[in-house]
Amino acid sequence: MNRTQGLQRLQKETFDICIIGGGASGAGCALDAALRGFKVALIEKNDFAAETSSKSTKLIHGGVRYLEQAFKNLDFAQLKQVKHGLEERQIVLQNAPHLARPLPLLTPVFSWWEGLYFSIGLRMYDFFAKGDSLPKSRWLSKKETLLRMPSLDAKKLHSAVLYFDGQLDDARYCLALAHAASEAGVAVANHLQLIDFEKDGSGKLTGAQVASTLEENAAAFTIQASLFINCTGATADTLRLKANPALRHRIRPSKGVHVVLPYEVLKSDDAMLIPKTSDGRVVFAIPFEGQLLLGTTDTDYTELDLEPVLEEKEVDFLLDTLAPYLAKRPDKSQVKAGFGGLRPLLAADASDSTKKLVRDHEVEHDAVSNLVSLLGGKWTTYRHMAEETIDKACVLLGTERACQTADHVLVGGEDFAFEDWKIIQTVYRLAKDIAKHLIRKYGSRAHKVARLTQENVAWAQRLVDKFPFIQAEVVYQVREEMACTLRDVLARRMRLEIMDWEAAREAAPVVANLMAQELGWTQAQKQQQTDKYLQLLHSFIQSAEKGGLR
């Protein structure tokens, strides 16, 4: 992906479809539309997956809780959501095998009756997932459970039910979608903000006024397209009202936070589903990138101009929820990092609590402005959501073209073989953990990253100790993956920011030096980039310290 070329195309060409928003929904729509032969533009005001799409629980699933609610409340909408999720789960896994993989999950139980209840429920989950490649659920004995997860409280434990879902690196998966869209012909640019729409005499959208956010006082220009699609997630109402101020609000943002703890807290490569919480939801404890990810919460959020961050009461809730299952209670001082994200929930009734809202989606067409908005949804069903959206685009553009994304392998998934890490280790003389990391994150293109260590031997060095990230990745991410800022690299293309704030702070100056060389930053620009990112990390750490986390 080349941002300069993308900007040139956006200024000069006229498009069939312009998609606004570079999260999973927007990138998914862009790829779908391009594969159907449309001329497509994809723009993102921040970075790909910068908001909701990088701040998920990293699960690909149908929704165990939705299944339970469907049968308890005879709610067939929830059942439909589970069915779609399980159908799409297999596609997400197969189209990017380097970024998504099966994940075993344990549900510890404290009595025979609990074990029977969850065993039956998860057998039903298996039934709706029939035909896919994941192993089926089974009821484990206490001994089997403790062998798989030795940190559990053996005195309380009766047994556990084991089942399988999928896990993904959400930010890099979204990036692979955007990258695949670019390679399919889409004109792509991140850090390009919509200022306003241009309209014809009848109020129909004809253009999008945009400007780069990377330069001060950047000159605005207009993207011309026949159809505009709004894929901006939790902020979708802002664009809807720009297009047509008479529309009513549709999105009910919900805040969800995660904390990151040391791997040793759970001591397992299995994840844990905690089926009972004090507010009637579920919580997951999941191994991710050598750490333990614990989340999530579910509360209303209205301050859309502010990034959601960890609050003390939320951390207490998550740790209090996990503690009864473990022999040793986790301590707030063990929290290494954390993050907050927003779910773009669709609310029919303002009195509904966010945890009762279905994670469903809707493709809305405003006849006055001709804006199409993809509202709501969840990560697992991004492809299905995109398919419905581009189906609608076909109708509006007066053509009929079939979706081709179900078996379209994403960037890095072509001819992927995990065992190729051994070749990388041998050929480029890299440590075992580094070679495995490169294969898992770049797939069949890991060789392109490793080859950079021959261009400059210093680029084989780690960014920080105890993590497998190397300097060559930063260079590759700038050259090939449209990384423009330190946070683009450290939060999304690498996941260091969400794993360990202190490690990210240590790596920042090294990343800044590498990016400055590649992007031609002046000393002042490099210092400005570094200071901005370090101030952000400092605010996260300071907030944690106020909450007694460190």
Coordinates of C-alpha atoms in Angstrom, one line a residue:
M1 CA 0.0 0.0 0.0
N2 CA 1.3 3.4 -1.0
R3 CA -0.4 6.4 0.6
T4 CA 1.1 9.0 -1.8
Q5 CA -0.2 7.1 -4.8
G6 CA -3.6 6.6 -3.1
L7 CA -3.9 10.4 -2.5
Q8 CA -3.1 11.1 -6.1
R9 CA -5.7 8.7 -7.4
L10 CA -8.3 10.1 -5.0
Q11 CA -7.8 13.6 -6.3
K12 CA -7.8 12.7 -10.0
E13 CA -10.2 9.9 -10.5
T14 CA -13.9 9.4 -10.3
F15 CA -15.2 6.4 -8.4
D16 CA -18.2 4.1 -8.4
I17 CA -18.1 3.8 -4.7
C18 CA -16.4 5.8 -1.9
I19 CA -16.2 4.0 1.4
I20 CA -15.7 6.1 4.5
G21 CA -14.2 4.3 7.5
G22 CA -11.2 1.9 7.5
G23 CA -12.3 -0.6 10.2
A24 CA -13.3 -4.2 9.5
S25 CA -16.6 -3.1 8.0
G26 CA -15.1 -0.5 5.7
A27 CA -12.1 -2.6 4.6
G28 CA -14.4 -5.6 4.1
C29 CA -16.8 -3.5 1.9
A30 CA -13.9 -2.1 -0.1
L31 CA -12.5 -5.6 -0.9
D32 CA -16.0 -7.0 -1.7
A33 CA -16.8 -4.1 -4.1
A34 CA -13.4 -4.3 -5.8
L35 CA -13.7 -8.0 -6.4
R36 CA -17.1 -7.4 -8.0
G37 CA -15.4 -5.0 -10.5
F38 CA -16.3 -1.6 -9.1
K39 CA -13.9 1.3 -9.0
V40 CA -13.5 1.9 -5.3
A41 CA -12.0 4.5 -2.9
L42 CA -11.4 3.7 0.8
I43 CA -10.6 6.5 3.3
E44 CA -10.0 6.5 7.0
K45 CA -9.6 9.6 9.2
N46 CA -7.1 7.9 11.6
D47 CA -5.6 4.5 10.8
F48 CA -7.0 1.2 9.8
A49 CA -8.7 -0.5 12.8
A50 CA -7.7 2.5 14.9
E51 CA -11.0 2.4 16.9
T52 CA -13.4 -0.5 17.5
S53 CA -11.8 -3.0 15.1
S54 CA -8.5 -3.1 17.1
K55 CA -10.1 -3.2 20.6
S56 CA -12.1 -6.3 20.5
T57 CA -11.7 -9.4 22.7
K58 CA -9.9 -11.0 19.7
L59 CA -12.5 -13.8 19.4
I60 CA -14.2 -15.1 16.3
H61 CA -17.4 -16.6 17.6
G62 CA -21.1 -17.1 17.2
G63 CA -21.8 -15.9 20.7
V64 CA -22.4 -18.4 23.5
R65 CA -24.3 -15.8 25.5
Y66 CA -26.6 -15.0 22.5
L67 CA -27.5 -18.6 22.2
E68 CA -28.4 -18.9 25.9
Q69 CA -30.6 -15.7 25.6
A70 CA -32.2 -17.0 22.4
F71 CA -33.5 -20.0 24.1
K72 CA -34.3 -18.4 27.5
N73 CA -36.3 -15.6 25.8
L74 CA -37.4 -17.4 22.7
D75 CA -35.6 -14.7 20.7
F76 CA -35.1 -15.9 17.2
A77 CA -33.2 -12.8 16.2
Q78 CA -30.5 -13.8 18.6
L79 CA -30.5 -17.3 17.2
K80 CA -30.1 -16.0 13.7
Q81 CA -27.1 -13.9 14.9
V82 CA -25.5 -17.0 16.4
K83 CA -26.1 -19.0 13.1
H84 CA -24.5 -16.2 11.0
G85 CA -21.6 -15.9 13.4
L86 CA -20.8 -19.6 13.3
E87 CA -21.1 -19.7 9.5
E88 CA -18.7 -16.8 9.2
R89 CA -16.3 -18.1 11.8
Q90 CA -15.0 -20.8 9.5
I91 CA -14.5 -18.3 6.6
V92 CA -12.6 -15.8 8.9
L93 CA -10.3 -18.7 9.9
Q94 CA -9.6 -20.1 6.4
N95 CA -9.1 -16.7 4.6
A96 CA -6.2 -15.6 6.9
P97 CA -4.7 -18.7 8.6
H98 CA -1.7 -16.7 9.8
L99 CA -3.8 -14.3 11.7
A100 CA -6.7 -16.4 12.9
R101 CA -6.7 -19.9 14.5
P102 CA -8.8 -22.2 16.6
L103 CA -8.8 -21.4 20.3
P104 CA -9.8 -23.9 23.1
L105 CA -11.9 -22.4 25.9
L106 CA -12.7 -23.8 29.3
T107 CA -15.7 -23.1 31.3
P108 CA -14.9 -24.1 34.9
V109 CA -17.9 -25.3 36.9
F110 CA -18.4 -25.9 40.6
S111 CA -21.1 -28.6 40.6
W112 CA -22.4 -31.5 38.6
W113 CA -25.5 -29.6 37.7
E114 CA -23.5 -26.7 36.3
G115 CA -21.4 -29.0 34.3
L116 CA -24.5 -30.6 32.8
Y117 CA -26.1 -27.3 32.0
F118 CA -23.1 -25.9 30.2
S119 CA -22.4 -29.2 28.5
I120 CA -25.8 -29.3 27.0
G121 CA -25.6 -25.6 26.0
L122 CA -22.3 -26.0 24.2
R123 CA -23.5 -29.2 22.5
M124 CA -26.2 -27.0 21.0
Y125 CA -23.5 -24.5 20.0
D126 CA -21.7 -27.4 18.2
F127 CA -24.9 -28.3 16.5
F128 CA -25.3 -24.8 14.9
A129 CA -21.7 -25.0 13.8
K130 CA -22.0 -28.4 12.1
G131 CA -19.8 -28.8 9.1
D132 CA -16.9 -26.7 10.2
S133 CA -13.4 -27.8 11.1
L134 CA -13.3 -27.0 14.8
P135 CA -13.3 -29.8 17.4
K136 CA -16.5 -30.4 19.3
S137 CA -17.1 -29.6 22.9
R138 CA -16.6 -32.1 25.7
W139 CA -17.0 -32.3 29.5
L140 CA -13.7 -32.6 31.3
S141 CA -13.0 -34.2 34.6
K142 CA -11.4 -32.2 37.4
K143 CA -8.0 -33.9 36.8
E144 CA -8.1 -33.1 33.1
T145 CA -9.1 -29.5 33.8
L146 CA -6.3 -28.9 36.2
L147 CA -3.8 -30.4 33.7
R148 CA -4.9 -27.9 31.1
M149 CA -5.3 -24.9 33.5
P150 CA -3.3 -25.4 36.7
S151 CA -4.0 -22.0 38.1
L152 CA -7.6 -22.8 38.9
D153 CA -8.8 -23.2 42.5
A154 CA -8.7 -27.0 43.0
K155 CA -10.7 -26.9 46.2
K156 CA -13.8 -25.3 44.6
L157 CA -13.5 -26.9 41.1
H158 CA -15.8 -29.7 40.1
S159 CA -15.0 -30.0 36.4
A160 CA -15.0 -27.9 33.2
V161 CA -16.6 -27.9 29.8
L162 CA -14.2 -27.5 26.9
Y163 CA -15.3 -26.0 23.6
F164 CA -13.6 -24.2 20.6
D165 CA -14.0 -20.8 19.0
G166 CA -11.6 -18.8 16.9
Q167 CA -9.0 -16.2 17.8
L168 CA -7.6 -13.4 15.6
D169 CA -5.2 -10.5 15.7
D170 CA -8.0 -8.0 15.0
A171 CA -5.9 -5.0 14.0
R172 CA -3.6 -7.0 11.6
Y173 CA -6.6 -8.8 10.2
C174 CA -8.2 -5.5 9.4
L175 CA -5.0 -4.3 7.8
A176 CA -4.9 -7.5 5.7
L177 CA -8.3 -6.6 4.4
A178 CA -7.3 -3.1 3.5
H179 CA -4.1 -4.4 1.9
A180 CA -6.0 -7.0 -0.1
A181 CA -8.4 -4.3 -1.2
S182 CA -5.5 -2.1 -2.3
E183 CA -4.0 -5.0 -4.3
A184 CA -7.5 -5.5 -5.9
G185 CA -7.4 -2.0 -7.2
V186 CA -8.9 0.2 -4.4
A187 CA -7.5 3.7 -4.0
V188 CA -6.7 3.6 -0.2
A189 CA -5.6 6.4 2.2
N190 CA -5.5 6.5 5.9
H191 CA -5.2 9.7 8.0
L192 CA -7.6 11.4 5.6
Q193 CA -10.6 13.1 7.3
L194 CA -14.0 13.8 5.9
I195 CA -14.8 17.5 6.3
D196 CA -18.2 17.6 4.6
F197 CA -20.3 16.3 1.7
E198 CA -21.0 18.0 -1.6
K199 CA -24.6 17.6 -2.9
D200 CA -26.5 18.3 -6.0
G201 CA -29.7 20.4 -6.2
S202 CA -31.9 17.6 -4.9
G203 CA -29.7 16.8 -1.9
K204 CA -28.0 13.8 -3.3
L205 CA -24.3 13.3 -2.4
T206 CA -21.9 13.9 -5.3
G207 CA -18.5 14.4 -3.5
A208 CA -16.7 14.2 -0.2
Q209 CA -14.5 17.1 0.9
V210 CA -11.4 15.6 2.7
A211 CA -8.1 16.7 4.1
S212 CA -5.0 14.9 5.4
T213 CA -4.6 15.0 9.2
L214 CA -0.8 14.4 9.1
E215 CA 0.1 18.0 8.0
E216 CA -1.0 21.3 9.5
N217 CA -3.3 23.3 7.3
A218 CA -3.4 20.5 4.7
A219 CA -5.2 21.6 1.5
A220 CA -8.7 20.1 1.2
F221 CA -9.8 18.3 -2.0
T222 CA -12.9 16.5 -3.2
I223 CA -13.4 12.8 -3.9
Q224 CA -16.0 12.3 -6.6
A225 CA -18.1 9.1 -6.5
S226 CA -21.5 7.8 -7.6
L227 CA -22.2 6.3 -4.2
F228 CA -20.9 6.9 -0.7
I229 CA -20.9 4.2 2.0
N230 CA -20.7 5.1 5.7
C231 CA -18.7 2.5 7.7
T232 CA -17.7 4.7 10.6
G233 CA -18.9 2.4 13.5
A234 CA -19.7 4.2 16.7
T235 CA -19.5 7.6 15.0
A236 CA -21.8 6.7 12.1
D237 CA -24.5 9.1 13.2
T238 CA -22.1 12.0 12.7
L239 CA -21.8 11.2 9.0
R240 CA -25.5 10.4 8.6
L241 CA -26.4 13.8 9.9
K242 CA -23.9 15.5 7.7
A243 CA -25.6 13.8 4.7
N244 CA -29.1 14.5 6.0
P245 CA -29.7 16.6 9.2
A246 CA -33.3 15.3 9.4
L247 CA -32.2 11.7 10.2
R248 CA -32.6 10.4 13.8
H249 CA -29.7 8.9 15.8
R250 CA -29.4 5.2 15.4
I251 CA -26.2 4.2 17.2
R252 CA -26.0 3.5 21.0
P253 CA -22.2 3.4 21.8
S254 CA -21.2 0.9 24.5
K255 CA -17.8 1.0 26.1
G256 CA -15.8 -2.2 26.7
V257 CA -12.4 -2.3 28.4
H258 CA -9.8 -5.0 28.7
V259 CA -6.8 -5.4 31.0
V260 CA -3.6 -7.2 30.3
L261 CA -2.0 -9.4 32.9
P262 CA 1.0 -11.7 32.9
Y263 CA 0.6 -15.1 31.3
E264 CA 1.4 -16.7 34.6
V265 CA -1.9 -15.5 36.1
L266 CA -3.7 -18.3 34.1
K267 CA -0.7 -20.5 33.2
S268 CA -2.5 -21.9 30.2
D269 CA -2.7 -21.8 26.4
D270 CA -6.5 -22.4 26.8
A271 CA -8.8 -19.4 27.3
M272 CA -11.5 -19.3 30.0
L273 CA -15.1 -18.3 29.6
I274 CA -16.5 -17.0 32.9
P275 CA -20.3 -17.5 32.4
K276 CA -21.6 -15.5 35.4
T277 CA -20.9 -11.9 36.2
S278 CA -22.4 -9.5 38.7
D279 CA -24.2 -7.7 35.8
G280 CA -25.4 -10.7 33.9
R281 CA -22.9 -11.0 31.2
V282 CA -19.8 -13.2 30.4
V283 CA -16.1 -12.4 30.7
F284 CA -13.2 -14.0 28.8
A285 CA -9.6 -14.6 30.0
I286 CA -7.6 -15.2 26.9
P287 CA -3.9 -15.9 26.1
F288 CA -2.8 -13.3 23.6
E289 CA 0.8 -12.5 22.4
G290 CA 2.3 -14.1 25.5
Q291 CA 0.1 -12.2 27.9
L292 CA -3.4 -12.7 29.4
L293 CA -6.2 -10.6 28.0
L294 CA -9.2 -10.1 30.4
G295 CA -12.4 -8.5 29.3
T296 CA -14.8 -7.0 28.7
T297 CA -17.2 -4.6 30.3
D298 CA -20.4 -3.1 28.8
T299 CA -21.5 0.4 29.7
D300 CA -23.0 3.4 28.0
Y301 CA -20.6 5.9 26.5
T302 CA -21.4 9.3 25.1
E303 CA -18.1 11.2 24.9
L304 CA -17.3 10.2 21.4
D305 CA -14.6 12.8 21.0
L306 CA -12.5 11.2 23.8
E307 CA -10.7 7.9 23.6
P308 CA -12.2 5.5 26.2
V309 CA -9.6 4.4 28.8
L310 CA -9.4 2.2 31.8
E311 CA -11.1 3.3 35.0
E312 CA -10.5 1.9 38.4
K313 CA -14.0 0.5 38.9
E314 CA -13.8 -1.3 35.6
V315 CA -10.5 -2.9 36.5
D316 CA -11.9 -3.9 39.9
F317 CA -14.9 -5.5 38.2
L318 CA -12.8 -7.6 35.9
L319 CA -10.4 -8.8 38.5
D320 CA -13.2 -9.5 41.0
T321 CA -14.9 -11.6 38.3
L322 CA -11.8 -13.6 37.6
A323 CA -10.7 -14.1 41.2
P324 CA -13.2 -16.8 42.4
Y325 CA -11.9 -19.2 39.8
L326 CA -8.2 -19.0 40.7
A327 CA -6.1 -20.4 43.5
K328 CA -4.3 -17.1 43.8
R329 CA -6.2 -13.8 43.4
P330 CA -4.8 -11.5 40.7
D331 CA -3.5 -8.1 42.0
K332 CA -4.1 -4.7 40.4
S333 CA -0.3 -4.1 40.5
Q334 CA 0.0 -6.9 37.9
V335 CA -1.9 -5.0 35.2
K336 CA 0.7 -4.3 32.4
A337 CA -1.6 -2.5 30.0
G338 CA -5.2 -2.1 29.0
F339 CA -7.5 -0.5 26.4
G340 CA -11.0 0.7 25.9
G341 CA -13.1 0.4 22.8
L342 CA -16.6 1.3 21.7
R343 CA -19.3 -1.1 20.3
P344 CA -21.6 0.5 17.7
L345 CA -24.8 -0.9 19.0
L346 CA -28.2 -0.4 17.3
A347 CA -30.8 0.6 19.8
A348 CA -34.5 0.6 19.1
D349 CA -35.4 1.8 22.6
A350 CA -33.3 4.3 24.6
S351 CA -34.3 2.5 27.8
D352 CA -32.6 -0.7 26.8
S353 CA -29.3 -1.5 28.7
T354 CA -26.4 -2.1 26.3
K355 CA -25.9 -5.7 27.4
K356 CA -29.4 -6.5 26.2
L357 CA -28.8 -5.2 22.7
V358 CA -28.2 -7.7 19.9
R359 CA -24.8 -7.3 18.1
D360 CA -26.7 -7.3 14.8
H361 CA -26.3 -5.0 11.9
E362 CA -28.4 -3.0 9.4
V363 CA -27.8 -1.7 5.9
E364 CA -29.6 1.7 5.8
H365 CA -30.2 3.7 2.6
D366 CA -31.2 7.3 3.0
A367 CA -33.2 8.2 -0.1
V368 CA -32.8 11.9 0.4
S369 CA -29.0 11.9 0.3
N370 CA -28.4 8.5 -1.3
L371 CA -26.0 7.7 1.6
V372 CA -25.7 4.0 2.5
S373 CA -24.7 3.3 6.1
L374 CA -23.6 0.0 7.5
L375 CA -24.7 0.2 11.1
G376 CA -23.9 -2.1 14.1
G377 CA -22.5 -5.6 13.7
K378 CA -19.5 -7.4 15.1
W379 CA -16.1 -8.6 14.0
T380 CA -17.0 -12.2 13.2
T381 CA -19.7 -11.2 10.7
Y382 CA -17.8 -8.4 9.0
R383 CA -17.7 -10.3 5.6
H384 CA -21.5 -11.1 5.7
M385 CA -22.2 -7.5 6.6
A386 CA -20.0 -6.2 3.7
E387 CA -21.8 -8.6 1.3
E388 CA -25.2 -7.3 2.2
T389 CA -23.9 -3.7 1.9
I390 CA -22.4 -4.2 -1.5
D391 CA -25.5 -6.1 -2.6
K392 CA -27.4 -2.9 -1.8
A393 CA -24.9 -0.8 -3.7
C394 CA -25.4 -3.0 -6.7
V395 CA -29.1 -2.3 -6.6
L396 CA -28.5 1.5 -6.3
L397 CA -26.0 1.5 -9.1
G398 CA -28.3 -0.6 -11.4
T399 CA -26.1 -3.7 -11.8
E400 CA -26.0 -7.3 -10.5
R401 CA -22.6 -8.7 -9.5
A402 CA -22.0 -11.7 -7.3
C403 CA -20.0 -11.5 -4.0
Q404 CA -16.6 -13.3 -4.3
T405 CA -15.1 -12.8 -0.8
A406 CA -16.1 -16.1 0.8
D407 CA -13.0 -17.9 -0.5
H408 CA -10.7 -14.9 -1.2
V409 CA -7.4 -15.4 0.7
L410 CA -6.1 -12.3 2.3
V411 CA -2.6 -10.8 2.1
G412 CA -0.1 -13.2 3.8
G413 CA -2.5 -16.1 3.7
E414 CA -1.4 -17.3 0.2
D415 CA 0.4 -20.6 0.4
F416 CA 0.8 -20.1 4.2
A417 CA 2.6 -22.8 6.1
F418 CA 3.5 -22.2 9.7
E419 CA 6.4 -24.5 9.6
D420 CA 8.2 -22.1 7.2
W421 CA 9.4 -20.3 10.4
K422 CA 12.2 -22.9 10.4
I423 CA 13.3 -21.7 7.0
I424 CA 13.3 -18.1 8.1
Q425 CA 15.2 -19.0 11.2
T426 CA 17.9 -20.8 9.2
V427 CA 18.2 -18.5 6.2
Y428 CA 18.2 -15.2 8.1
R429 CA 19.8 -16.4 11.3
L430 CA 17.0 -15.1 13.5
A431 CA 16.0 -16.4 16.9
K432 CA 13.3 -19.0 17.1
D433 CA 10.7 -16.8 18.7
I434 CA 11.3 -14.0 16.2
A435 CA 11.0 -16.4 13.2
K436 CA 7.7 -17.8 14.6
H437 CA 6.4 -14.3 15.3
L438 CA 7.1 -13.1 11.7
I439 CA 5.3 -16.1 10.2
R440 CA 2.3 -15.6 12.5
K441 CA 2.0 -11.9 11.7
Y442 CA 3.0 -11.7 8.1
G443 CA 2.2 -15.2 6.9
S444 CA 3.7 -16.0 3.5
R445 CA 5.1 -12.5 3.3
A446 CA 7.3 -12.9 6.3
H447 CA 10.3 -13.6 4.0
K448 CA 9.9 -10.0 2.7
V449 CA 10.3 -8.7 6.3
A450 CA 13.2 -11.0 7.1
R451 CA 15.0 -10.1 3.9
L452 CA 15.3 -6.5 5.1
T453 CA 17.8 -7.8 7.8
Q454 CA 20.2 -8.4 4.9
E455 CA 19.7 -4.9 3.6
N456 CA 20.8 -3.6 7.0
V457 CA 22.0 -6.1 9.7
A458 CA 21.0 -3.6 12.5
W459 CA 17.4 -4.2 11.5
A460 CA 17.6 -7.7 12.9
Q461 CA 17.8 -6.3 16.4
R462 CA 14.9 -6.5 18.8
L463 CA 13.0 -3.3 19.6
V464 CA 12.9 -4.3 23.3
D465 CA 14.0 -7.3 25.3
K466 CA 11.6 -10.1 26.0
F467 CA 9.5 -9.4 22.9
P468 CA 10.0 -10.8 19.3
F469 CA 9.5 -7.5 17.5
I470 CA 12.5 -6.4 15.3
Q471 CA 13.5 -3.2 13.6
A472 CA 13.0 -4.6 10.1
E473 CA 9.2 -4.8 10.8
V474 CA 9.0 -1.0 11.3
V475 CA 10.7 -0.5 7.9
Y476 CA 8.4 -3.0 6.2
Q477 CA 5.3 -1.5 7.8
V478 CA 6.2 2.0 6.5
R479 CA 7.1 0.7 3.0
E480 CA 4.4 -1.8 2.5
E481 CA 1.6 -1.3 5.2
M482 CA 1.0 2.5 5.1
A483 CA 2.3 3.1 8.7
C484 CA 2.5 6.9 9.2
T485 CA 2.8 7.5 12.9
L486 CA 4.4 5.8 15.9
R487 CA 1.0 4.6 17.1
D488 CA 0.2 3.1 13.7
V489 CA 3.2 0.9 14.4
L490 CA 3.2 0.2 18.1
A491 CA -0.6 -0.1 18.7
R492 CA -1.8 -1.8 15.5
R493 CA 0.8 -3.3 13.2
M494 CA 2.6 -4.5 16.3
R495 CA 0.5 -4.9 19.4
L496 CA 3.1 -3.7 21.9
E497 CA 1.0 -0.8 23.2
I498 CA -1.9 -3.0 24.2
M499 CA 0.4 -5.6 25.8
D500 CA 2.9 -3.6 27.8
W501 CA 2.9 0.2 28.2
E502 CA 6.4 0.4 29.6
A503 CA 7.8 -1.7 26.8
A504 CA 6.0 0.5 24.2
R505 CA 7.5 3.6 25.9
E506 CA 11.0 2.0 25.7
A507 CA 10.5 1.1 22.0
A508 CA 9.1 4.5 20.9
P509 CA 12.5 6.4 20.3
V510 CA 13.9 3.5 18.2
V511 CA 10.7 3.3 16.1
A512 CA 10.8 7.1 15.6
N513 CA 14.4 6.9 14.3
L514 CA 13.5 4.2 11.8
M515 CA 10.3 6.0 10.6
A516 CA 12.2 9.3 10.3
Q517 CA 14.7 7.6 8.0
E518 CA 12.0 6.0 5.9
L519 CA 9.6 9.0 5.7
G520 CA 12.2 11.8 5.6
W521 CA 11.1 13.5 8.8
T522 CA 13.1 16.4 10.0
Q523 CA 14.6 16.3 13.5
A524 CA 11.7 18.6 14.7
Q525 CA 9.1 16.3 13.1
K526 CA 10.7 13.2 14.7
Q527 CA 10.7 14.9 18.1
Q528 CA 7.1 16.0 17.7
Q529 CA 6.0 12.5 16.8
T530 CA 7.9 11.0 19.7
D531 CA 6.7 13.5 22.3
K532 CA 3.1 13.1 21.1
Y533 CA 3.2 9.3 21.5
L534 CA 5.1 9.4 24.8
Q535 CA 2.6 11.9 26.2
L536 CA -0.2 9.5 25.3
L537 CA 1.5 6.5 27.0
H538 CA 2.1 8.7 30.0
S539 CA -1.6 9.5 30.3
F540 CA -2.4 5.8 30.2
I541 CA 0.2 5.0 32.8
Q542 CA -0.7 8.0 35.0
S543 CA -4.4 7.0 34.9
A544 CA -3.4 3.5 35.9
E545 CA -1.4 4.8 38.8
K546 CA -4.3 6.9 40.1
G547 CA -6.4 3.8 40.1
G548 CA -3.8 1.9 42.2
L549 CA -2.9 -0.4 39.3
R550 CA 0.9 -0.1 39.5

